[in-house]
Amino acid sequence: MKNRRSLDRELRPLREHARRLARTHLRDLFAVDPDRARRFSVEAGDWFLDYSKNLIDEPAFRALLDLAERADVRGAASEMMRGAPINRTEGRAVLHTALRAPRDAVIRVNGRNVVPEVHAVLDRMADFAWRVRSGEWRGCTGRPIRNVVNIGIGGSDLGPAMAYQALKSWSDRRLRVEFVSNIDATHLAETLRDMEPEETLFIVASKTFTTEETMTNARTARGWLLGRLGQADGAVARHFVAISTQADRVAEFGIARENMFPFWDWVGGRYSLCSAIGLPLMIAIGPESFRAMLDGFHWMDRHFAEAPLEANLPVILGLLGIWYNNLLGAQTHAVLPYDQYLARLPAYLQQADMESNGKRVDRLGRVVRWQTGPIIWGEPGTNGQHAFFQLLHQGTKVVPCDFIGFCRSRNPIGDHHDRLMANFFAQTEALAFGRTAEVVAAEGTPPELVPHRTFPGNRPTNTLLADELTPSSFGQLIAAYEHKIFTQGVIWNVYSFDQWGVELGKQLARRILPELSSSSEPAHDASTNALIRRYRERRAPAVPPAAGGPR
Ligand code: G6Q
């Protein structure tokens, strides 16, 4: 990838467009161009993106495409997809696209084609998923598995947890699938509360197999299982499997090698859903639906690599994000899925986006003089409408939003879906066009209320619409966001695949942990010392997991 000099200079040609468009209104842009909705929309696979309700016009859009051209987004994508070590601060390739490549693809890391290994693991996962789903895989007392509990955090949790919820209507309802991530024992305790250990399978998902939260939860779960079954370590073989890159640490924990599903250091945590990290999802929805999801991801990978920039859905999403973030002063970006199944998508994208592009130095280590990743947030519609939409419509901040919806519901009951979608369309219309003071006054509104009831409009939105939420359309959507994030990282000239910013807090926590139960003076700043002392005075003694742990 090119180490470019300065984005500031590259943004110059766009600033004039931004100034011009900041003085216009979406109402005018639509009025002067009857073809606008068609001109600013694109179809990619199952997805239709209407981006006409953005504060852009043809010259501004062209200038954005030029920016992508100059940043060589296409070259950078091809470098990533052929296995170059683009994660330079960690010295690694970034190959989540290889996880969904077809069997006959050839993608080399250090000269070795990784595709056969990827498919060998997928086949093993499929075999295991089938055995659990069919009841062939049994617990140590001979009972079939009814509960699957994934223990992982961050990238080893958010992806499969979000996807499981998204594709729940494709899942085997006889299985209960849960995701435990928080080191707060409440998460594990509440999850295991009504579960029978004989029917419970734990999946310990950790790339490094050292993550404090995951290992603490895994040890407590093991204590719970062995304590409740009154058995020795043998039970672990029937009730624990692992997903990791670290075979030795997995073995040390007591999980047999044949019960470990590997992945590779060229898979970043937050990009790992398509790897063995997807095992709980595969068990839930079955190997066939999982493969359909991978095909969806792969379809979008090809589109990103091959479609011209002006018709490239992830590139367009990325450029629009740059437009607001770097030229029109937006600080945040809302993701608003109008589908309850996608309720966790905003949380998932928070990690994908903010951990990737929440960076303050460029690829040469210099502090950047431009804005990088935005704050991502959101909730499913229509819930958000009764909460924070007030600010979107009448607040003082620009919040570009992605509205994501489907033409058909997986639960076509009564007129729910039409009502949901009427709101979906109404919101982007209201945000774009608002309601002028004149119209509000003409409706007979008392003059003193007119300002309160006026909607300025001119608030930008993307509409992403697909026919139906399927494993494939879901895979396409997630891949589109991955590549949007990649596009932006290239333009901001930051390294999107490391996350050093999570380290300092972890180190300090390791130092503080022994201080919480010690009587010697804590050695921090005055505020932290006082808080630690206060906690010490009030803390309760711990209960050992096997004795009194969960339950
Ligand atoms: C993701 C991050 C981070 C990671 C978790 C879990 O990109 O690297 O969220 O996934 O810290 O790490 P382990 O899988 O190693 O437990």
Coordinates of C-alpha atoms and ligand atoms in Angstrom, one line a residue:
M1 CA 0.0 0.0 0.0
K2 CA 1.2 3.5 -0.7
N3 CA 2.3 5.6 2.2
R4 CA 0.7 8.8 1.0
R5 CA 1.8 12.2 2.1
S6 CA -1.2 14.1 3.3
L7 CA -4.9 13.6 3.1
D8 CA -5.3 17.3 3.8
R9 CA -4.0 18.2 0.4
E10 CA -6.1 15.5 -1.3
L11 CA -9.2 16.8 0.3
R12 CA -8.7 20.3 -1.1
P13 CA -10.6 19.8 -4.4
L14 CA -13.5 18.5 -2.3
R15 CA -13.7 21.4 0.0
E16 CA -15.1 23.7 -2.6
H17 CA -17.9 21.2 -3.4
A18 CA -18.6 20.8 0.3
R19 CA -18.9 24.6 0.8
R20 CA -21.2 24.8 -2.2
L21 CA -23.4 21.9 -1.1
A22 CA -23.5 23.1 2.5
R23 CA -25.5 26.1 1.2
T24 CA -28.0 24.0 -0.7
H25 CA -30.9 21.7 0.4
L26 CA -31.9 18.2 -0.6
R27 CA -35.2 19.7 -1.6
D28 CA -33.4 21.8 -4.3
L29 CA -31.2 18.9 -5.3
F30 CA -34.3 16.8 -6.0
A31 CA -36.1 19.7 -7.6
V32 CA -33.5 20.4 -10.2
D33 CA -32.8 16.7 -11.1
P34 CA -35.8 14.5 -11.7
D35 CA -33.4 11.6 -12.4
R36 CA -31.6 12.0 -9.1
A37 CA -33.0 8.8 -7.4
R38 CA -32.0 6.7 -10.3
R39 CA -28.6 8.4 -10.8
F40 CA -27.6 8.0 -7.2
S41 CA -28.5 4.4 -6.6
V42 CA -26.7 1.1 -7.2
E43 CA -27.6 -2.5 -7.2
A44 CA -25.1 -5.1 -5.9
G45 CA -26.2 -8.7 -5.5
D46 CA -29.3 -8.8 -3.3
W47 CA -28.8 -5.2 -2.2
F48 CA -30.2 -2.0 -3.6
L49 CA -28.6 1.1 -2.3
D50 CA -30.3 4.5 -2.7
Y51 CA -27.9 7.2 -1.8
S52 CA -29.7 10.0 -3.5
K53 CA -30.8 11.5 -0.1
N54 CA -27.2 12.6 0.5
L55 CA -25.9 16.1 0.2
I56 CA -24.0 15.4 -3.0
D57 CA -24.3 16.2 -6.6
E58 CA -22.6 14.8 -9.7
P59 CA -19.4 17.0 -9.5
A60 CA -19.0 16.3 -5.8
F61 CA -19.5 12.5 -6.3
R62 CA -16.9 12.6 -9.1
A63 CA -14.5 14.3 -6.9
L64 CA -15.0 11.7 -4.2
L65 CA -14.4 8.9 -6.8
D66 CA -11.2 10.7 -7.7
L67 CA -10.1 10.6 -4.1
A68 CA -10.6 6.8 -4.1
E69 CA -8.7 6.6 -7.3
R70 CA -5.8 8.6 -6.0
A71 CA -5.7 6.7 -2.8
D72 CA -5.6 3.5 -4.9
V73 CA -8.4 1.8 -3.1
R74 CA -8.5 -0.8 -5.8
G75 CA -4.8 -1.6 -5.6
A76 CA -5.0 -1.8 -1.8
A77 CA -7.9 -4.2 -2.0
S78 CA -6.0 -6.5 -4.4
E79 CA -3.0 -6.4 -2.2
M80 CA -5.1 -7.4 0.8
M81 CA -6.9 -10.2 -1.1
R82 CA -3.7 -11.8 -2.4
G83 CA -2.2 -12.1 1.0
A84 CA 0.3 -9.3 1.3
P85 CA 1.3 -8.5 4.9
I86 CA -0.7 -5.3 5.0
N87 CA -1.2 -5.4 8.8
R88 CA 2.3 -4.1 9.1
T89 CA 2.3 -3.2 12.8
E90 CA 1.6 -6.8 13.6
G91 CA 3.5 -8.2 10.5
R92 CA 0.5 -10.2 9.2
A93 CA -1.6 -10.8 6.1
V94 CA -5.3 -9.8 6.3
L95 CA -7.2 -12.6 4.6
H96 CA -10.7 -12.8 5.9
T97 CA -11.7 -12.9 2.2
A98 CA -9.8 -16.3 1.9
L99 CA -12.2 -17.7 4.5
R100 CA -15.1 -17.6 2.0
A101 CA -13.1 -18.3 -1.2
P102 CA -14.3 -21.2 -3.3
R103 CA -12.5 -24.6 -3.0
D104 CA -10.5 -24.1 -6.2
A105 CA -9.2 -20.7 -5.4
V106 CA -5.5 -20.2 -4.8
I107 CA -4.4 -17.7 -2.1
R108 CA -0.9 -17.8 -0.8
V109 CA 0.5 -16.8 2.5
N110 CA 4.3 -17.1 2.6
G111 CA 4.1 -19.2 -0.6
R112 CA 1.5 -21.6 0.8
N113 CA -2.0 -21.9 -0.6
V114 CA -4.3 -21.5 2.4
V115 CA -7.6 -22.3 0.7
P116 CA -7.3 -26.1 1.2
E117 CA -6.8 -25.6 4.9
V118 CA -9.7 -23.3 5.1
H119 CA -12.0 -25.9 3.5
A120 CA -10.6 -28.7 5.6
V121 CA -11.6 -26.8 8.7
L122 CA -15.0 -25.9 7.3
D123 CA -15.6 -29.6 6.5
R124 CA -14.6 -30.6 10.0
M125 CA -16.9 -27.9 11.4
A126 CA -19.7 -29.2 9.2
D127 CA -19.2 -32.8 10.4
F128 CA -19.2 -31.7 14.0
A129 CA -22.2 -29.4 13.5
W130 CA -24.1 -32.3 11.9
R131 CA -23.2 -34.6 14.8
V132 CA -24.4 -32.2 17.4
R133 CA -27.6 -31.3 15.5
S134 CA -28.5 -34.9 14.8
G135 CA -27.9 -36.0 18.4
E136 CA -25.1 -38.3 17.5
W137 CA -22.7 -36.2 19.6
R138 CA -23.7 -37.0 23.2
G139 CA -22.7 -35.7 26.6
C140 CA -20.8 -37.9 29.0
T141 CA -24.0 -39.4 30.5
G142 CA -25.4 -40.2 27.0
R143 CA -27.8 -37.4 26.7
P144 CA -27.9 -35.4 23.4
I145 CA -26.8 -31.7 23.4
R146 CA -29.6 -29.2 23.9
N147 CA -27.5 -26.1 24.9
V148 CA -24.6 -24.6 23.2
V149 CA -22.7 -21.9 25.1
N150 CA -20.1 -19.9 23.3
I151 CA -17.5 -18.4 25.6
G152 CA -15.6 -15.7 23.9
I153 CA -15.3 -11.9 23.7
G154 CA -14.8 -9.1 21.2
G155 CA -14.2 -10.6 17.8
S156 CA -14.7 -14.1 19.2
D157 CA -18.2 -13.2 20.4
L158 CA -19.8 -10.3 18.5
G159 CA -19.7 -11.8 15.1
P160 CA -21.3 -15.2 15.8
A161 CA -23.7 -13.6 18.4
M162 CA -24.9 -11.0 16.0
A163 CA -25.2 -13.5 13.1
Y164 CA -27.0 -16.1 15.2
Q165 CA -29.6 -13.5 16.1
A166 CA -29.8 -12.3 12.4
L167 CA -30.3 -15.9 11.1
K168 CA -32.3 -17.3 14.0
S169 CA -35.2 -18.0 11.7
W170 CA -32.9 -20.5 9.9
S171 CA -31.8 -22.2 13.1
D172 CA -32.7 -25.5 14.7
R173 CA -35.1 -24.5 17.4
R174 CA -34.4 -27.6 19.5
L175 CA -31.0 -26.1 20.3
R176 CA -30.5 -23.2 22.7
V177 CA -27.5 -21.2 21.7
E178 CA -26.1 -18.7 24.1
F179 CA -23.1 -16.3 24.0
V180 CA -21.2 -15.5 27.2
S181 CA -18.6 -12.8 27.0
N182 CA -18.5 -10.5 30.0
I183 CA -16.1 -11.3 32.9
D184 CA -19.0 -10.2 35.1
A185 CA -20.0 -13.6 36.6
T186 CA -23.6 -12.5 36.2
H187 CA -23.4 -13.2 32.4
L188 CA -22.3 -16.8 32.9
A189 CA -24.5 -17.4 36.0
E190 CA -27.7 -16.2 34.4
T191 CA -26.9 -18.2 31.2
L192 CA -26.3 -21.4 33.1
R193 CA -29.1 -20.9 35.6
D194 CA -31.6 -23.2 33.9
M195 CA -29.2 -25.5 32.0
E196 CA -28.5 -29.1 32.6
P197 CA -24.7 -29.7 32.4
E198 CA -25.4 -33.2 30.8
E199 CA -27.0 -31.5 27.8
T200 CA -24.6 -28.5 27.5
L201 CA -21.7 -28.0 25.1
F202 CA -19.2 -25.2 25.7
I203 CA -17.3 -23.7 22.9
V204 CA -14.3 -21.8 24.1
A205 CA -13.6 -19.3 21.3
S206 CA -10.3 -17.5 21.7
K207 CA -7.7 -16.8 19.0
T208 CA -4.9 -16.4 21.6
F209 CA -6.5 -18.6 24.4
T210 CA -5.1 -16.1 26.9
T211 CA -7.9 -13.5 27.0
E212 CA -8.7 -12.8 30.6
E213 CA -12.5 -12.7 30.3
T214 CA -12.7 -15.8 28.2
M215 CA -10.3 -17.9 30.2
T216 CA -11.9 -16.9 33.5
N217 CA -15.4 -17.8 32.2
A218 CA -14.1 -21.0 30.6
R219 CA -12.5 -22.1 33.9
T220 CA -15.7 -21.3 35.9
A221 CA -17.8 -23.2 33.3
R222 CA -15.5 -26.2 33.6
G223 CA -15.8 -26.0 37.4
W224 CA -19.6 -25.8 37.2
L225 CA -19.7 -28.8 34.8
L226 CA -17.4 -31.0 36.8
G227 CA -18.9 -29.9 40.1
R228 CA -22.5 -30.6 38.9
L229 CA -21.7 -33.9 37.1
G230 CA -19.5 -35.1 40.0
Q231 CA -17.1 -36.4 37.4
A232 CA -13.4 -36.1 36.7
D233 CA -11.7 -34.3 33.9
G234 CA -13.0 -36.9 31.3
A235 CA -16.3 -35.0 31.0
V236 CA -14.4 -32.1 29.5
A237 CA -13.9 -34.1 26.3
R238 CA -17.6 -34.5 25.7
H239 CA -18.7 -31.0 26.8
F240 CA -15.9 -28.6 25.7
V241 CA -14.5 -27.8 22.3
A242 CA -12.2 -25.0 21.4
I243 CA -11.6 -22.6 18.6
S244 CA -8.2 -21.1 18.6
T245 CA -4.9 -20.6 16.8
Q246 CA -3.1 -22.0 20.0
A247 CA -3.1 -25.8 20.1
D248 CA -0.8 -26.1 23.1
R249 CA -2.8 -23.7 25.3
V250 CA -6.0 -25.5 24.3
A251 CA -4.5 -28.9 25.3
E252 CA -3.2 -27.4 28.6
F253 CA -6.8 -26.4 29.4
G254 CA -7.8 -30.0 29.0
I255 CA -9.5 -29.9 25.6
A256 CA -8.5 -32.7 23.3
R257 CA -6.8 -31.8 20.1
E258 CA -9.5 -33.4 18.0
N259 CA -12.0 -31.1 19.6
M260 CA -10.1 -28.0 18.6
F261 CA -11.0 -26.1 15.5
P262 CA -8.1 -24.0 14.3
F263 CA -7.9 -20.7 12.5
W264 CA -4.9 -18.5 11.6
D265 CA -3.1 -15.4 12.6
W266 CA -4.0 -13.8 9.3
V267 CA -7.7 -13.7 10.4
G268 CA -8.3 -10.6 12.5
G269 CA -10.6 -11.1 15.5
R270 CA -13.3 -8.7 14.3
Y271 CA -13.1 -10.2 10.8
S272 CA -13.3 -13.8 12.0
L273 CA -17.0 -14.7 11.6
C274 CA -16.4 -16.8 8.5
S275 CA -13.6 -18.8 10.2
A276 CA -14.1 -21.5 12.9
I277 CA -15.3 -18.7 15.1
G278 CA -18.6 -19.2 13.2
L279 CA -18.9 -22.7 14.7
P280 CA -21.8 -21.9 17.1
L281 CA -23.6 -20.3 14.2
M282 CA -23.0 -23.3 12.0
I283 CA -24.3 -25.6 14.7
A284 CA -27.4 -23.4 15.0
I285 CA -28.3 -22.9 11.3
G286 CA -26.6 -25.9 9.8
P287 CA -23.7 -26.3 7.4
E288 CA -25.7 -25.6 4.3
S289 CA -27.0 -22.2 5.4
F290 CA -23.6 -21.4 6.8
R291 CA -22.1 -22.1 3.3
A292 CA -24.8 -19.9 1.7
M293 CA -23.8 -17.1 4.0
L294 CA -20.1 -17.6 3.0
D295 CA -21.2 -17.5 -0.7
G296 CA -22.9 -14.2 0.1
F297 CA -19.7 -12.8 1.7
H298 CA -17.7 -14.0 -1.3
W299 CA -20.1 -12.4 -3.8
M300 CA -19.5 -9.1 -2.2
D301 CA -15.8 -9.6 -2.1
R302 CA -15.8 -10.1 -5.8
H303 CA -18.0 -7.1 -6.3
F304 CA -15.6 -5.0 -4.2
A305 CA -12.6 -6.2 -6.1
E306 CA -14.1 -5.9 -9.6
A307 CA -16.9 -3.4 -9.9
P308 CA -16.0 0.0 -11.2
L309 CA -15.7 2.5 -8.4
E310 CA -18.8 4.4 -9.4
A311 CA -20.9 1.2 -9.1
N312 CA -19.1 -0.3 -6.2
L313 CA -21.4 -0.4 -3.2
P314 CA -18.8 -0.6 -0.4
V315 CA -16.7 2.1 -2.0
I316 CA -19.7 4.4 -2.3
L317 CA -20.6 3.8 1.3
G318 CA -17.0 4.5 2.3
L319 CA -16.8 7.7 0.3
L320 CA -20.1 9.1 1.6
G321 CA -18.7 8.4 5.1
I322 CA -15.6 10.4 4.3
W323 CA -17.7 13.2 2.9
Y324 CA -19.6 13.8 6.1
N325 CA -16.7 12.9 8.5
N326 CA -14.0 15.0 6.8
L327 CA -15.8 17.7 4.9
L328 CA -19.2 18.3 6.6
G329 CA -18.2 18.0 10.2
A330 CA -20.2 14.8 11.2
Q331 CA -18.8 13.1 14.3
T332 CA -21.1 10.0 14.3
H333 CA -22.8 7.6 12.0
A334 CA -26.0 5.8 12.8
V335 CA -26.9 2.3 11.6
L336 CA -30.6 1.7 11.8
P337 CA -31.7 -1.8 10.8
Y338 CA -35.5 -2.1 10.3
D339 CA -35.4 -5.7 11.2
Q340 CA -35.5 -7.1 14.7
Y341 CA -33.2 -10.0 13.6
L342 CA -30.5 -7.4 13.0
A343 CA -30.7 -5.9 16.4
R344 CA -27.1 -6.6 17.2
L345 CA -25.8 -5.2 13.9
P346 CA -25.0 -1.7 15.3
A347 CA -23.0 -3.3 18.2
Y348 CA -21.1 -5.5 15.7
L349 CA -20.3 -2.6 13.5
Q350 CA -19.2 -0.5 16.4
Q351 CA -16.3 -3.0 16.9
A352 CA -15.7 -3.6 13.2
D353 CA -15.5 0.1 12.4
M354 CA -14.3 1.8 15.6
E355 CA -11.5 -0.8 16.4
S356 CA -10.4 -0.7 12.8
N357 CA -10.4 3.0 12.0
G358 CA -10.3 4.6 15.5
K359 CA -6.7 5.6 14.9
R360 CA -4.7 8.8 15.5
V361 CA -1.5 8.2 13.6
D362 CA -1.0 7.5 9.9
R363 CA 1.0 4.6 8.4
L364 CA 4.2 6.5 9.0
G365 CA 3.4 7.0 12.6
R366 CA 2.6 10.7 12.3
V367 CA -0.3 12.2 14.2
V368 CA -3.0 12.8 11.5
R369 CA -4.4 16.3 10.9
W370 CA -7.7 15.0 9.7
Q371 CA -10.6 13.1 11.3
T372 CA -10.5 9.3 11.1
G373 CA -13.2 6.8 12.1
P374 CA -16.6 8.1 13.2
I375 CA -18.5 7.0 16.3
I376 CA -20.9 4.2 15.2
W377 CA -24.2 3.8 17.0
G378 CA -27.8 2.7 16.4
E379 CA -30.7 0.6 17.3
P380 CA -33.3 -1.3 15.3
G381 CA -36.3 0.6 13.9
T382 CA -38.9 1.4 14.8
N383 CA -37.7 1.4 18.4
G384 CA -35.2 4.2 17.8
Q385 CA -38.0 6.4 16.5
H386 CA -39.5 6.6 20.0
A387 CA -36.1 7.4 21.5
F388 CA -33.3 9.2 19.8
F389 CA -34.9 10.1 16.4
Q390 CA -35.9 13.5 17.9
L391 CA -32.2 14.5 17.8
L392 CA -31.9 13.2 14.2
H393 CA -34.8 15.3 13.0
Q394 CA -34.4 18.5 15.0
G395 CA -31.1 18.4 16.9
T396 CA -28.1 20.6 16.1
K397 CA -25.8 17.7 14.9
V398 CA -25.5 16.2 11.4
V399 CA -25.9 12.4 11.8
P400 CA -25.6 10.5 8.5
C401 CA -27.7 7.3 8.8
D402 CA -27.9 4.0 7.1
F403 CA -31.5 2.6 7.0
I404 CA -31.4 -1.1 6.3
G405 CA -34.6 -2.9 5.4
F406 CA -36.3 -5.8 3.6
C407 CA -39.2 -6.1 1.2
R408 CA -40.4 -9.3 2.7
S409 CA -40.5 -10.3 6.4
R410 CA -39.5 -13.7 7.8
N411 CA -42.6 -13.4 9.9
P412 CA -45.3 -12.2 7.6
I413 CA -48.0 -11.7 10.2
G414 CA -50.9 -9.4 9.6
D415 CA -49.8 -6.0 8.4
H416 CA -46.8 -5.7 10.7
H417 CA -44.3 -5.6 7.8
D418 CA -46.1 -2.9 5.8
R419 CA -46.4 -0.8 9.0
L420 CA -42.7 -1.3 9.7
M421 CA -41.7 -0.4 6.1
A422 CA -44.0 2.6 6.0
N423 CA -42.0 4.0 8.9
F424 CA -38.8 3.0 7.2
F425 CA -39.6 5.0 4.1
A426 CA -41.3 7.8 6.0
Q427 CA -38.2 8.5 8.2
T428 CA -35.8 9.0 5.3
E429 CA -38.3 11.2 3.6
A430 CA -38.9 13.3 6.7
L431 CA -35.1 13.5 7.4
A432 CA -34.4 14.7 3.9
F433 CA -37.2 17.0 3.2
G434 CA -38.5 18.1 6.6
R435 CA -41.4 20.4 6.9
T436 CA -41.0 24.2 6.4
A437 CA -42.2 26.8 8.8
E438 CA -44.6 28.0 6.1
V439 CA -46.3 24.7 5.8
V440 CA -46.5 24.3 9.6
A441 CA -48.0 27.8 9.9
A442 CA -50.5 27.1 7.0
E443 CA -51.7 24.1 9.0
G444 CA -53.0 26.5 11.6
T445 CA -50.2 25.9 14.1
P446 CA -50.1 28.7 16.8
P447 CA -47.3 31.1 15.8
E448 CA -45.3 30.5 19.0
L449 CA -45.3 26.7 18.2
V450 CA -44.2 27.0 14.6
P451 CA -40.4 26.9 15.3
H452 CA -40.9 23.9 17.6
R453 CA -42.9 22.0 14.9
T454 CA -40.7 22.9 12.0
F455 CA -38.4 20.2 10.5
P456 CA -35.4 21.6 8.8
G457 CA -34.8 18.4 6.8
N458 CA -31.6 18.2 4.7
R459 CA -30.4 15.3 6.9
P460 CA -28.5 12.7 5.0
T461 CA -29.5 9.0 4.8
N462 CA -28.6 5.9 2.8
T463 CA -31.3 3.3 2.2
L464 CA -30.1 -0.3 1.9
L465 CA -33.0 -2.5 0.7
A466 CA -33.0 -6.2 -0.1
D467 CA -35.9 -8.6 -0.9
E468 CA -35.4 -10.8 2.2
L469 CA -33.0 -11.5 5.0
T470 CA -31.3 -14.7 3.9
P471 CA -27.9 -16.2 4.8
S472 CA -26.7 -14.9 1.5
S473 CA -28.0 -11.4 1.7
F474 CA -26.8 -11.2 5.3
G475 CA -23.3 -12.3 4.2
Q476 CA -23.3 -9.7 1.4
L477 CA -24.3 -7.0 3.8
I478 CA -21.6 -7.7 6.4
A479 CA -18.9 -8.0 3.7
A480 CA -20.1 -4.7 2.2
Y481 CA -19.5 -3.0 5.6
E482 CA -16.1 -4.7 6.0
H483 CA -15.0 -3.3 2.7
K484 CA -16.5 0.1 3.4
I485 CA -14.3 0.2 6.5
F486 CA -11.3 -0.9 4.5
T487 CA -11.9 1.8 1.8
Q488 CA -12.0 4.5 4.5
G489 CA -8.9 3.1 6.2
V490 CA -7.0 3.4 2.9
I491 CA -8.1 6.9 2.4
W492 CA -7.4 8.0 5.9
N493 CA -4.0 6.3 5.5
V494 CA -4.3 4.4 8.8
Y495 CA -3.6 0.8 9.7
S496 CA -7.1 -0.7 10.0
F497 CA -6.1 -4.1 11.3
D498 CA -4.4 -3.6 14.6
Q499 CA -5.9 -2.4 17.9
W500 CA -3.1 -1.3 20.1
G501 CA -5.5 1.1 21.8
V502 CA -7.0 -1.8 23.9
E503 CA -3.7 -2.7 25.5
L504 CA -3.1 0.0 28.2
G505 CA -6.4 -0.7 30.1
K506 CA -5.6 -4.4 30.1
Q507 CA -2.1 -3.8 31.5
L508 CA -3.4 -1.5 34.3
A509 CA -6.1 -4.0 35.2
R510 CA -3.5 -6.7 35.6
R511 CA -1.6 -4.4 38.0
I512 CA -4.8 -3.4 39.9
L513 CA -6.2 -7.0 40.4
P514 CA -3.8 -8.0 43.2
E515 CA -4.2 -4.6 44.8
L516 CA -7.9 -5.2 45.3
S517 CA -7.3 -7.9 47.8
S518 CA -4.1 -6.6 49.3
S519 CA -3.6 -4.3 52.3
S520 CA -0.6 -2.4 50.9
E521 CA -1.1 1.1 49.6
P522 CA -2.3 1.2 45.9
A523 CA 0.2 3.0 43.7
H524 CA -1.7 5.1 41.2
D525 CA -3.0 8.7 41.0
A526 CA -5.0 10.1 43.9
S527 CA -8.4 9.4 42.3
T528 CA -7.7 5.8 41.4
N529 CA -6.1 5.2 44.8
A530 CA -9.1 6.5 46.6
L531 CA -11.5 4.5 44.5
I532 CA -9.5 1.3 45.1
R533 CA -9.5 1.9 48.9
R534 CA -13.2 2.5 48.9
Y535 CA -13.8 -0.7 46.9
R536 CA -11.5 -2.7 49.3
E537 CA -13.5 -1.6 52.3
R538 CA -16.7 -2.7 50.9
R539 CA -16.0 -5.8 48.7
A540 CA -17.5 -9.2 49.5
P541 CA -15.4 -12.4 49.7
A542 CA -15.5 -14.6 46.5
V543 CA -17.3 -17.9 46.2
P544 CA -15.4 -20.8 44.5
P545 CA -17.0 -21.7 41.1
A546 CA -17.5 -25.4 41.8
A547 CA -19.1 -24.9 45.2
G548 CA -21.3 -22.0 44.8
G549 CA -20.6 -20.6 41.3
P550 CA -23.3 -20.3 38.8
R551 CA -26.6 -21.3 40.3
Ligands
G6Q1 C1 -10.7 -8.0 17.4 C2 -9.8 -7.8 18.6 C3 -10.5 -8.3 19.8 C4 -10.4 -9.8 20.0 C5 -10.8 -10.2 21.5 C6 -10.7 -11.6 21.8 O1 -10.3 -7.7 16.3 O2 -8.6 -8.4 18.3 O3 -11.8 -8.0 19.9 O4 -11.2 -10.5 19.2 O5 -9.9 -9.5 22.3 O6 -9.5 -12.2 21.6 P1 -9.2 -13.7 21.6 O7 -10.0 -14.3 20.4 O8 -7.7 -13.9 21.4 O9 -9.7 -14.2 22.9

